[in-house]
XYZ file of C-alpha atoms in Angstrom:
426
model
C -53.656 51.874 10.860
C -52.874 52.178 7.154
C -49.123 51.900 6.577
C -47.060 52.806 3.538
C -43.331 52.669 2.941
C -42.185 55.658 0.903
C -38.945 56.136 -0.981
C -35.699 57.091 0.808
C -36.681 55.094 3.937
C -39.572 57.430 4.757
C -42.707 55.908 6.239
C -46.357 56.941 6.314
C -49.381 55.752 8.273
C -52.779 57.053 9.358
C -54.369 57.575 12.753
C -58.130 57.477 13.232
C -60.654 58.169 15.960
C -63.430 55.776 17.005
C -66.815 57.034 15.846
C -65.315 59.545 13.412
C -64.364 59.446 9.758
C -61.416 61.762 10.360
C -57.962 60.388 9.620
C -54.629 62.032 10.357
C -51.854 61.117 7.937
C -48.434 60.827 9.603
C -45.313 60.995 7.449
C -41.924 60.378 9.085
C -38.563 60.611 7.385
C -35.340 62.480 6.813
C -35.181 65.279 4.265
C -38.932 65.571 3.665
C -39.029 69.293 4.472
C -35.434 70.509 4.752
C -32.052 69.226 3.674
C -29.200 68.355 6.001
C -28.302 71.462 7.974
C -25.055 72.914 6.657
C -24.933 70.570 3.668
C -27.428 72.452 1.539
C -29.859 75.320 1.850
C -32.693 74.179 4.136
C -35.484 75.300 1.833
C -39.014 73.983 2.009
C -38.580 71.081 -0.380
C -41.057 70.505 -3.195
C -42.342 66.940 -3.242
C -45.565 64.931 -3.137
C -45.904 65.449 0.612
C -45.569 69.250 0.559
C -47.247 70.001 -2.780
C -50.722 70.869 -1.446
C -49.603 73.029 1.461
C -47.115 74.974 -0.681
C -49.853 75.666 -3.177
C -52.478 77.050 -0.816
C -51.351 76.975 2.831
C -51.092 79.758 5.387
C -48.016 79.237 7.563
C -47.641 79.988 11.281
C -43.899 79.815 11.931
C -41.957 79.959 15.166
C -39.548 82.884 15.517
C -36.643 80.538 16.237
C -37.317 78.619 13.013
C -37.321 81.848 10.996
C -33.885 82.584 12.441
C -32.435 79.096 11.948
C -33.977 78.421 8.532
C -34.226 81.728 6.640
C -34.171 79.976 3.269
C -37.142 77.842 4.298
C -39.131 80.973 5.062
C -37.939 82.624 1.849
C -39.461 79.745 -0.125
C -42.950 80.654 1.160
C -44.767 83.390 -0.792
C -44.878 86.835 0.830
C -47.997 87.458 2.891
C -48.611 83.756 3.604
C -46.627 83.368 6.831
C -46.824 84.857 10.315
C -44.797 84.559 13.524
C -46.506 84.969 16.916
C -44.601 86.982 19.515
C -44.812 87.334 23.279
C -45.846 90.610 24.835
C -43.364 93.302 25.831
C -44.241 92.816 29.504
C -42.716 89.333 29.700
C -39.146 88.071 29.440
C -40.225 84.679 28.144
C -38.839 83.381 24.870
C -40.978 83.576 21.728
C -40.391 79.850 21.167
C -41.622 78.849 24.634
C -44.790 78.862 26.712
C -44.689 82.658 26.412
C -46.588 82.591 23.116
C -49.465 80.584 24.606
C -51.369 83.705 25.695
C -54.443 85.647 24.552
C -52.486 88.423 22.789
C -50.487 85.982 20.662
C -53.623 84.013 19.784
C -55.350 87.235 18.742
C -52.365 88.035 16.528
C -52.679 84.700 14.713
C -56.428 85.110 14.251
C -55.964 88.654 12.924
C -53.434 87.364 10.405
C -55.782 84.584 9.255
C -58.523 87.141 8.719
C -56.268 89.622 6.909
C -54.943 86.802 4.689
C -58.528 85.982 3.636
C -58.258 82.456 5.030
C -61.289 80.289 4.295
C -62.604 77.069 5.785
C -60.719 75.175 3.064
C -57.362 76.923 3.570
C -54.725 74.704 5.202
C -53.222 76.309 8.311
C -49.676 74.990 8.623
C -47.687 75.207 11.869
C -43.887 74.972 11.749
C -42.340 74.926 15.192
C -42.251 73.274 18.588
C -45.041 72.201 20.911
C -46.010 75.701 22.076
C -46.319 76.971 18.498
C -48.305 73.870 17.555
C -50.701 74.542 20.433
C -51.465 78.142 19.517
C -51.653 77.539 15.748
C -53.923 74.545 16.357
C -56.208 76.533 18.646
C -56.464 79.352 16.100
C -57.209 76.828 13.344
C -59.906 75.191 15.462
C -61.869 78.364 16.231
C -61.340 80.439 13.073
C -64.540 79.960 11.029
C -65.224 77.032 13.404
C -62.340 75.073 11.957
C -59.854 74.964 9.093
C -57.648 72.061 7.911
C -54.579 71.873 10.163
C -51.151 70.645 9.073
C -48.391 70.379 11.659
C -44.666 70.272 10.978
C -43.013 69.737 14.391
C -39.421 70.931 14.700
C -38.594 69.590 18.188
C -38.348 66.030 19.429
C -41.095 66.726 21.975
C -43.372 67.885 19.175
C -42.497 64.923 16.990
C -43.236 62.270 19.621
C -46.173 63.916 21.342
C -47.702 67.357 20.899
C -48.040 67.413 17.091
C -50.596 64.588 17.128
C -53.754 63.870 19.069
C -55.690 67.063 18.451
C -55.115 68.919 21.722
C -54.753 72.694 21.379
C -54.438 75.188 24.224
C -53.159 78.391 25.731
C -52.214 79.039 29.348
C -54.285 81.336 31.550
C -53.378 82.956 34.876
C -50.339 80.686 35.344
C -52.460 77.554 34.776
C -51.142 75.321 32.042
C -53.342 74.494 29.021
C -56.540 75.472 30.819
C -58.209 76.973 27.712
C -58.266 74.903 24.549
C -60.034 72.623 22.109
C -59.721 69.252 20.404
C -58.860 69.754 16.726
C -57.160 66.851 14.961
C -54.659 67.705 12.236
C -55.221 66.569 8.697
C -51.565 65.771 8.312
C -48.410 65.664 10.427
C -45.050 65.789 8.653
C -42.039 64.770 10.731
C -38.589 65.540 9.303
C -35.820 64.463 11.682
C -33.418 66.883 9.979
C -34.962 69.633 12.122
C -33.400 67.980 15.177
C -29.909 68.922 13.994
C -30.304 72.485 15.301
C -31.721 71.544 18.725
C -29.850 71.914 22.000
C -29.226 68.917 24.233
C -31.877 70.204 26.653
C -34.459 70.264 23.849
C -33.589 66.681 22.889
C -33.881 65.614 26.528
C -37.293 67.300 26.812
C -38.640 65.166 23.972
C -37.001 62.060 25.365
C -38.941 62.445 28.623
C -42.214 62.037 26.728
C -40.864 58.883 25.081
C -39.859 57.474 28.474
C -43.338 58.347 29.770
C -44.962 56.222 27.064
C -42.589 53.378 27.822
C -43.373 53.383 31.539
C -47.159 53.465 31.185
C -47.821 51.462 28.026
C -44.791 49.764 26.464
C -41.873 48.462 28.503
C -40.042 47.525 25.273
C -39.842 51.225 24.373
C -38.539 52.028 27.853
C -35.871 49.333 27.469
C -34.965 50.581 23.964
C -34.320 54.095 25.267
C -32.157 52.709 28.053
C -30.113 50.559 25.670
C -29.742 53.254 23.008
C -29.406 56.435 25.062
C -26.106 57.495 23.487
C -27.396 56.940 19.945
C -30.554 58.921 20.694
C -28.698 61.841 22.264
C -26.344 61.832 19.258
C -29.356 61.859 16.876
C -28.463 58.595 15.149
C -31.172 58.447 12.428
C -32.319 54.832 12.905
C -32.703 55.177 16.689
C -34.437 58.557 16.433
C -36.812 57.319 13.731
C -37.628 54.232 15.813
C -38.593 56.123 18.973
C -40.648 58.662 17.002
C -42.520 56.008 15.028
C -43.083 53.815 18.086
C -44.252 56.774 20.191
C -46.718 58.002 17.592
C -48.183 54.521 17.098
C -48.673 54.130 20.855
C -50.245 57.555 21.177
C -52.303 57.019 18.036
C -53.906 53.866 19.405
C -54.694 55.604 22.700
C -56.259 58.572 20.918
C -58.232 56.211 18.654
C -60.158 54.722 21.581
C -60.417 57.934 23.625
C -59.943 61.099 21.607
C -61.430 63.495 24.168
C -59.727 62.548 27.444
C -62.533 60.574 29.052
C -60.354 57.791 30.459
C -57.704 55.892 28.533
C -56.036 58.976 27.074
C -55.688 60.469 30.543
C -53.020 57.825 31.159
C -50.803 59.902 28.870
C -50.790 62.541 31.618
C -48.464 60.418 33.751
C -45.983 62.829 35.316
C -47.858 65.861 34.056
C -50.003 66.765 37.078
C -46.961 67.475 39.225
C -45.008 68.703 36.190
C -47.583 71.410 35.475
C -47.400 72.569 39.093
C -43.596 72.738 38.818
C -43.838 74.696 35.575
C -46.348 77.180 36.950
C -44.528 77.677 40.240
C -41.240 78.223 38.386
C -42.989 80.785 36.139
C -42.236 78.398 33.248
C -38.460 78.776 33.646
C -38.235 74.967 33.808
C -38.927 73.534 30.333
C -41.970 71.291 29.975
C -40.029 68.121 29.183
C -37.653 68.590 32.128
C -40.652 69.139 34.411
C -42.251 65.949 33.061
C -39.105 64.004 33.947
C -39.262 65.382 37.482
C -43.028 64.812 37.645
C -42.733 61.166 36.610
C -40.313 60.516 39.455
C -42.574 62.161 42.035
C -45.724 60.460 40.749
C -43.982 57.098 41.140
C -43.152 58.194 44.687
C -46.858 59.029 45.100
C -47.790 55.463 44.114
C -45.386 54.197 46.781
C -46.935 56.626 49.300
C -50.476 55.463 48.509
C -49.455 51.807 48.671
C -47.936 52.319 52.122
C -51.062 54.202 53.216
C -53.740 51.817 51.995
C -52.340 48.388 51.115
C -53.782 45.635 53.278
C -56.939 47.423 54.390
C -59.085 45.418 51.970
C -60.494 48.584 50.454
C -62.565 49.352 53.559
C -60.092 51.201 55.733
C -60.709 54.649 54.279
C -63.160 56.449 52.041
C -60.093 57.938 50.356
C -58.972 54.548 48.999
C -57.885 55.191 45.343
C -60.429 53.732 42.930
C -60.321 53.090 39.217
C -62.258 55.364 36.907
C -64.708 53.282 34.909
C -64.467 53.049 31.130
C -65.272 50.508 28.396
C -61.527 49.850 28.157
C -60.771 49.186 31.833
C -61.804 46.299 34.024
C -62.618 48.535 36.967
C -61.116 46.008 39.424
C -58.091 48.130 40.391
C -57.035 47.790 44.023
C -54.069 49.404 45.674
C -53.139 45.934 46.998
C -52.591 44.796 43.408
C -49.754 47.239 42.856
C -46.473 45.408 42.432
C -44.498 47.609 44.800
C -41.218 45.853 44.000
C -41.777 46.682 40.323
C -42.597 50.305 41.213
C -39.372 50.647 43.188
C -37.441 49.080 40.314
C -39.006 51.457 37.754
C -38.364 54.439 40.024
C -34.718 53.483 40.440
C -34.402 52.877 36.687
C -35.964 56.257 35.920
C -33.803 58.045 38.472
C -30.709 56.600 36.802
C -31.870 57.753 33.351
C -32.636 61.223 34.727
C -29.142 61.357 36.176
C -27.632 60.501 32.777
C -29.290 63.589 31.271
C -28.575 65.805 34.315
C -32.110 66.059 35.699
C -32.385 66.208 39.480
C -36.048 65.671 40.467
C -35.615 67.584 43.744
C -37.608 70.811 43.625
C -38.124 73.589 46.157
C -41.268 75.570 45.324
C -41.120 79.342 45.318
C -44.536 79.217 46.944
C -46.036 76.070 48.444
C -49.432 77.769 48.379
C -49.181 78.475 44.643
C -47.879 74.974 43.966
C -50.855 73.389 45.758
C -53.248 75.862 44.123
C -52.024 74.770 40.684
C -52.589 71.130 41.617
C -56.123 71.951 42.740
C -56.833 73.833 39.482
C -55.698 70.913 37.331
C -58.242 70.347 34.566
C -58.338 66.610 35.388
C -59.761 67.309 38.847
C -63.010 65.782 40.014
C -65.007 67.327 42.907
C -62.853 65.798 45.661
C -60.182 63.922 43.772
C -57.705 64.035 40.902
C -57.681 61.555 38.028
C -54.139 60.231 38.072
C -52.484 57.406 36.132
C -51.174 55.020 38.778
C -48.414 52.717 37.595
C -48.832 49.260 39.105
C -46.271 47.336 37.042
C -43.926 47.949 34.140
C -45.879 49.073 31.070
C -49.220 48.905 32.900
C -51.161 51.871 34.312
C -54.666 52.368 35.677
C -56.461 55.682 35.768
C -57.602 56.164 39.349
C -59.349 58.749 41.482
C -56.885 59.902 44.133
C -58.161 62.048 46.978
C -56.927 65.636 46.748
C -56.137 65.512 50.471
C -53.805 62.542 49.882
C -51.982 64.350 47.060
C -51.569 67.432 49.276
C -50.329 65.293 52.182
C -47.852 63.586 49.882
C -46.484 66.939 48.685
C -46.125 68.238 52.244
C -44.454 65.089 53.517
C -42.244 64.163 50.569
C -42.017 66.483 47.558
C -41.581 69.626 49.678
C -39.068 67.886 51.933
C -36.965 65.725 49.601
C -33.777 64.070 50.838
C -30.601 65.999 50.125
C -29.068 64.890 46.848
C -25.908 65.817 45.058
C -25.854 67.014 41.508
C -27.154 69.855 39.437
C -30.724 70.868 40.247
C -32.715 71.975 37.237
């Protein structure tokens, strides 16, 4: 990665993809896009980073951002910005999963056409992860691709969804089932946007940071634990550290596996069960909260599989979890090699962190049938198994084929019948 230190403690580096000349420039700092909220008008600031997009960009802006930052929108020329909206038939918020539907995508594409967007016109998204998804998908298919610039305004977007090139909409209650890979030209992260987020929105982003720590970098996991108060209070140095660290971890994973063939699928830790929770709840549970719950249950799944198969030498059942082969994995994964004491320690550690931010992983599905159906429709499914990241020690995960029947049995025996716990259920 190419790394540059910019003025005012801002930093810049580039992410690449193996076998491609494409580079995504990542700029992280405070005050790059907007000033401190309440201290000055949060206009779209004119500087070296924003010069090109202000000159020629077409902006797709989240409704919530237009409300919170009216002066930012006012600084963009008339006719060069558009805000997707959910349909009248849904009660979902315009800043949530509700905009990831066909009608909203069609609205963005119609605007790009009416604005005479060309293949050279930068399409700039300003908003959270859902807005980034739909703007990125529109950018990827309009004229077979336009330059994409993303300006994430949530912590979840800053640490995860703004980079990596995944774009998607939901379809028939299945999360992200229709989409493309379209890597942004540039990602601009301004932590000043975090000042207008709710605690729940901060927690949602934090779950993705914890995910990266559990599967790939135990130092990041430990940093979050030691600096939880500073992070929740948006202390600039702590926030900048977890964003920078998260993007570097994700960037390296995307570099070796940009299209989800193996290594990148590890980043789905917690997400298989999380997506089922989201769909079953009709997306009333925010994505990041569902990921926190999903991580807990997928650690429980590892424990379940270890109890089921450990000690059989790999010959006791055809359902024995097996590693997916890739140039980056040794392929020698065995359920016996899981450090179950470490798994129990990580699970207890995670449960404590979830408790600190008021997440209770216990979940009662509205419909067990729908919950299981969502699991079976997961896009990571193989003919008779699901590709799941199995944690076998702190900071180490292996992508393994887990029999669908074992995942269903686990849900019936454990997730659907969790022990009674006190506290506030999300």
